[in-house]
PDB file of C-alpha atoms in Angstrom:
ATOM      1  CA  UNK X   1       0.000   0.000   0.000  1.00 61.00           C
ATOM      2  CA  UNK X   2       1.294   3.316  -0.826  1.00 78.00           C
ATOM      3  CA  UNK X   3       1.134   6.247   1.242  1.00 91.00           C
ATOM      4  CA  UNK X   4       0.180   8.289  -1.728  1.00 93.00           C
ATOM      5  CA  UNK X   5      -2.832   6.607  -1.944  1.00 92.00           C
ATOM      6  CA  UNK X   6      -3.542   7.732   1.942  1.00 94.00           C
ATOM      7  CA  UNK X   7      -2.685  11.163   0.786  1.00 96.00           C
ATOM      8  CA  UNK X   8      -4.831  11.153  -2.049  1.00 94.00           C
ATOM      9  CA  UNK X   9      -7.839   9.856  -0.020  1.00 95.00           C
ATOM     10  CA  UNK X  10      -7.329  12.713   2.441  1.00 96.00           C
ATOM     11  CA  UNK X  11      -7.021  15.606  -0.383  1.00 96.00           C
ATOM     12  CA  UNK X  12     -10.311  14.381  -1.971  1.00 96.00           C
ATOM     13  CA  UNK X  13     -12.196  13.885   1.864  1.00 95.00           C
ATOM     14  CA  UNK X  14     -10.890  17.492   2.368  1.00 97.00           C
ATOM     15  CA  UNK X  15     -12.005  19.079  -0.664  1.00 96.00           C
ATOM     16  CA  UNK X  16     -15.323  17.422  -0.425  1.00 96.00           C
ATOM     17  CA  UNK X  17     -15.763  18.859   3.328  1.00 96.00           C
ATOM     18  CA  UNK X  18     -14.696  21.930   2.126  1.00 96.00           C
ATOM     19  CA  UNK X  19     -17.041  22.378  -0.507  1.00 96.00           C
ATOM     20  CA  UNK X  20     -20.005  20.819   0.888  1.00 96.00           C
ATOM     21  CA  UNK X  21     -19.563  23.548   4.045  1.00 96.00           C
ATOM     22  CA  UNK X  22     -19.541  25.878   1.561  1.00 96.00           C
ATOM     23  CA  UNK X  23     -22.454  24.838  -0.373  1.00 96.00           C
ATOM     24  CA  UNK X  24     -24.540  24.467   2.802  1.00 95.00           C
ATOM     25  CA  UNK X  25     -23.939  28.015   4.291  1.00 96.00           C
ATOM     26  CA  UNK X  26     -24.911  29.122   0.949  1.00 95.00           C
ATOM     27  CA  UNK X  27     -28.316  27.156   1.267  1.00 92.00           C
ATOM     28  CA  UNK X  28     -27.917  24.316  -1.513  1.00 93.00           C
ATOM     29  CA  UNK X  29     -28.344  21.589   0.490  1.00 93.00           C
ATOM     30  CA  UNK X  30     -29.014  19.339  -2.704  1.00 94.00           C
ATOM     31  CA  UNK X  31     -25.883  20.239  -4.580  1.00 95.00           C
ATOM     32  CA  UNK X  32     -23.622  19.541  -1.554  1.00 95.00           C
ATOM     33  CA  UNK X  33     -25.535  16.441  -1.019  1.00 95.00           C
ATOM     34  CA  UNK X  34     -24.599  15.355  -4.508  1.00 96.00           C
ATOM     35  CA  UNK X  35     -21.098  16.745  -3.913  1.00 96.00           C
ATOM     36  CA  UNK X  36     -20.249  14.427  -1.258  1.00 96.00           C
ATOM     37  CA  UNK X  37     -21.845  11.487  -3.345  1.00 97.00           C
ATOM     38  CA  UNK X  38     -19.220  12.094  -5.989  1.00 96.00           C
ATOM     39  CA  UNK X  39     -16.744  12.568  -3.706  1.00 95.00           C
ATOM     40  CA  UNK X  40     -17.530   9.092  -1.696  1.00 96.00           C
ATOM     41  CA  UNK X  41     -18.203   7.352  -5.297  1.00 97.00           C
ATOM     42  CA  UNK X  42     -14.830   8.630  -6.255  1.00 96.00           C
ATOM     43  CA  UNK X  43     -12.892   7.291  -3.462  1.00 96.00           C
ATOM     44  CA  UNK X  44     -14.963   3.990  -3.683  1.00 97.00           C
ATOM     45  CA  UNK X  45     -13.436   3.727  -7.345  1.00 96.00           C
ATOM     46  CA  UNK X  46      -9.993   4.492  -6.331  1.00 94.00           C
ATOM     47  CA  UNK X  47     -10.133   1.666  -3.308  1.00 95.00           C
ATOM     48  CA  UNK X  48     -11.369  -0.656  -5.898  1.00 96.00           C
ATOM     49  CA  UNK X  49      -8.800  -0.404  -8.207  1.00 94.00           C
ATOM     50  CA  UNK X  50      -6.514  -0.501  -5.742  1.00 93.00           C
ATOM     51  CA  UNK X  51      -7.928  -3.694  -4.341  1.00 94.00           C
ATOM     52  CA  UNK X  52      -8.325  -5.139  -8.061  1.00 95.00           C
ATOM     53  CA  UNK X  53      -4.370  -5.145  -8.238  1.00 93.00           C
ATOM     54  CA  UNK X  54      -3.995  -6.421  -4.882  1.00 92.00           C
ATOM     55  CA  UNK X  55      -5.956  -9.689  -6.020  1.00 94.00           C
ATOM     56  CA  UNK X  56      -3.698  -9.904  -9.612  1.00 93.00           C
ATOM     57  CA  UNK X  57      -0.606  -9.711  -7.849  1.00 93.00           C
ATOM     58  CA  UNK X  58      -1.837 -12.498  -5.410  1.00 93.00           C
ATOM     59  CA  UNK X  59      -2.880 -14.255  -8.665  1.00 93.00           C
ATOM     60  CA  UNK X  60       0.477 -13.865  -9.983  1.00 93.00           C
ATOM     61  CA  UNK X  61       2.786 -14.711  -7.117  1.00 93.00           C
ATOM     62  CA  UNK X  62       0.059 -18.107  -6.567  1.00 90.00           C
ATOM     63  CA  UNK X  63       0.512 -18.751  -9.907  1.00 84.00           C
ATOM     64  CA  UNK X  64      -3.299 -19.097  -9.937  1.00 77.00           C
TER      65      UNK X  64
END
Protein backbone atom coordinates (compact mmCIF):
# COMPACT_ATOMS: atom_id res chain seq x y z
CA UNK A 1 0.00 0.00 0.00
CA UNK A 2 1.29 3.32 -0.83
CA UNK A 3 1.13 6.25 1.24
CA UNK A 4 0.18 8.29 -1.73
CA UNK A 5 -2.83 6.61 -1.94
CA UNK A 6 -3.54 7.73 1.94
CA UNK A 7 -2.69 11.16 0.79
CA UNK A 8 -4.83 11.15 -2.05
CA UNK A 9 -7.84 9.86 -0.02
CA UNK A 10 -7.33 12.71 2.44
CA UNK A 11 -7.02 15.61 -0.38
CA UNK A 12 -10.31 14.38 -1.97
CA UNK A 13 -12.20 13.89 1.86
CA UNK A 14 -10.89 17.49 2.37
CA UNK A 15 -12.00 19.08 -0.66
CA UNK A 16 -15.32 17.42 -0.43
CA UNK A 17 -15.76 18.86 3.33
CA UNK A 18 -14.70 21.93 2.13
CA UNK A 19 -17.04 22.38 -0.51
CA UNK A 20 -20.01 20.82 0.89
CA UNK A 21 -19.56 23.55 4.04
CA UNK A 22 -19.54 25.88 1.56
CA UNK A 23 -22.45 24.84 -0.37
CA UNK A 24 -24.54 24.47 2.80
CA UNK A 25 -23.94 28.02 4.29
CA UNK A 26 -24.91 29.12 0.95
CA UNK A 27 -28.32 27.16 1.27
CA UNK A 28 -27.92 24.32 -1.51
CA UNK A 29 -28.34 21.59 0.49
CA UNK A 30 -29.01 19.34 -2.70
CA UNK A 31 -25.88 20.24 -4.58
CA UNK A 32 -23.62 19.54 -1.55
CA UNK A 33 -25.53 16.44 -1.02
CA UNK A 34 -24.60 15.35 -4.51
CA UNK A 35 -21.10 16.75 -3.91
CA UNK A 36 -20.25 14.43 -1.26
CA UNK A 37 -21.85 11.49 -3.34
CA UNK A 38 -19.22 12.09 -5.99
CA UNK A 39 -16.74 12.57 -3.71
CA UNK A 40 -17.53 9.09 -1.70
CA UNK A 41 -18.20 7.35 -5.30
CA UNK A 42 -14.83 8.63 -6.25
CA UNK A 43 -12.89 7.29 -3.46
CA UNK A 44 -14.96 3.99 -3.68
CA UNK A 45 -13.44 3.73 -7.35
CA UNK A 46 -9.99 4.49 -6.33
CA UNK A 47 -10.13 1.67 -3.31
CA UNK A 48 -11.37 -0.66 -5.90
CA UNK A 49 -8.80 -0.40 -8.21
CA UNK A 50 -6.51 -0.50 -5.74
CA UNK A 51 -7.93 -3.69 -4.34
CA UNK A 52 -8.32 -5.14 -8.06
CA UNK A 53 -4.37 -5.15 -8.24
CA UNK A 54 -3.99 -6.42 -4.88
CA UNK A 55 -5.96 -9.69 -6.02
CA UNK A 56 -3.70 -9.90 -9.61
CA UNK A 57 -0.61 -9.71 -7.85
CA UNK A 58 -1.84 -12.50 -5.41
CA UNK A 59 -2.88 -14.25 -8.66
CA UNK A 60 0.48 -13.87 -9.98
CA UNK A 61 2.79 -14.71 -7.12
CA UNK A 62 0.06 -18.11 -6.57
CA UNK A 63 0.51 -18.75 -9.91
CA UNK A 64 -3.30 -19.10 -9.94
Amino acid sequence: MNVDLIFRIAAIGILVSVLNQLLIRSGREEQAMMTTLAGLIVVLVVIVREISSLFETIKSVFGL
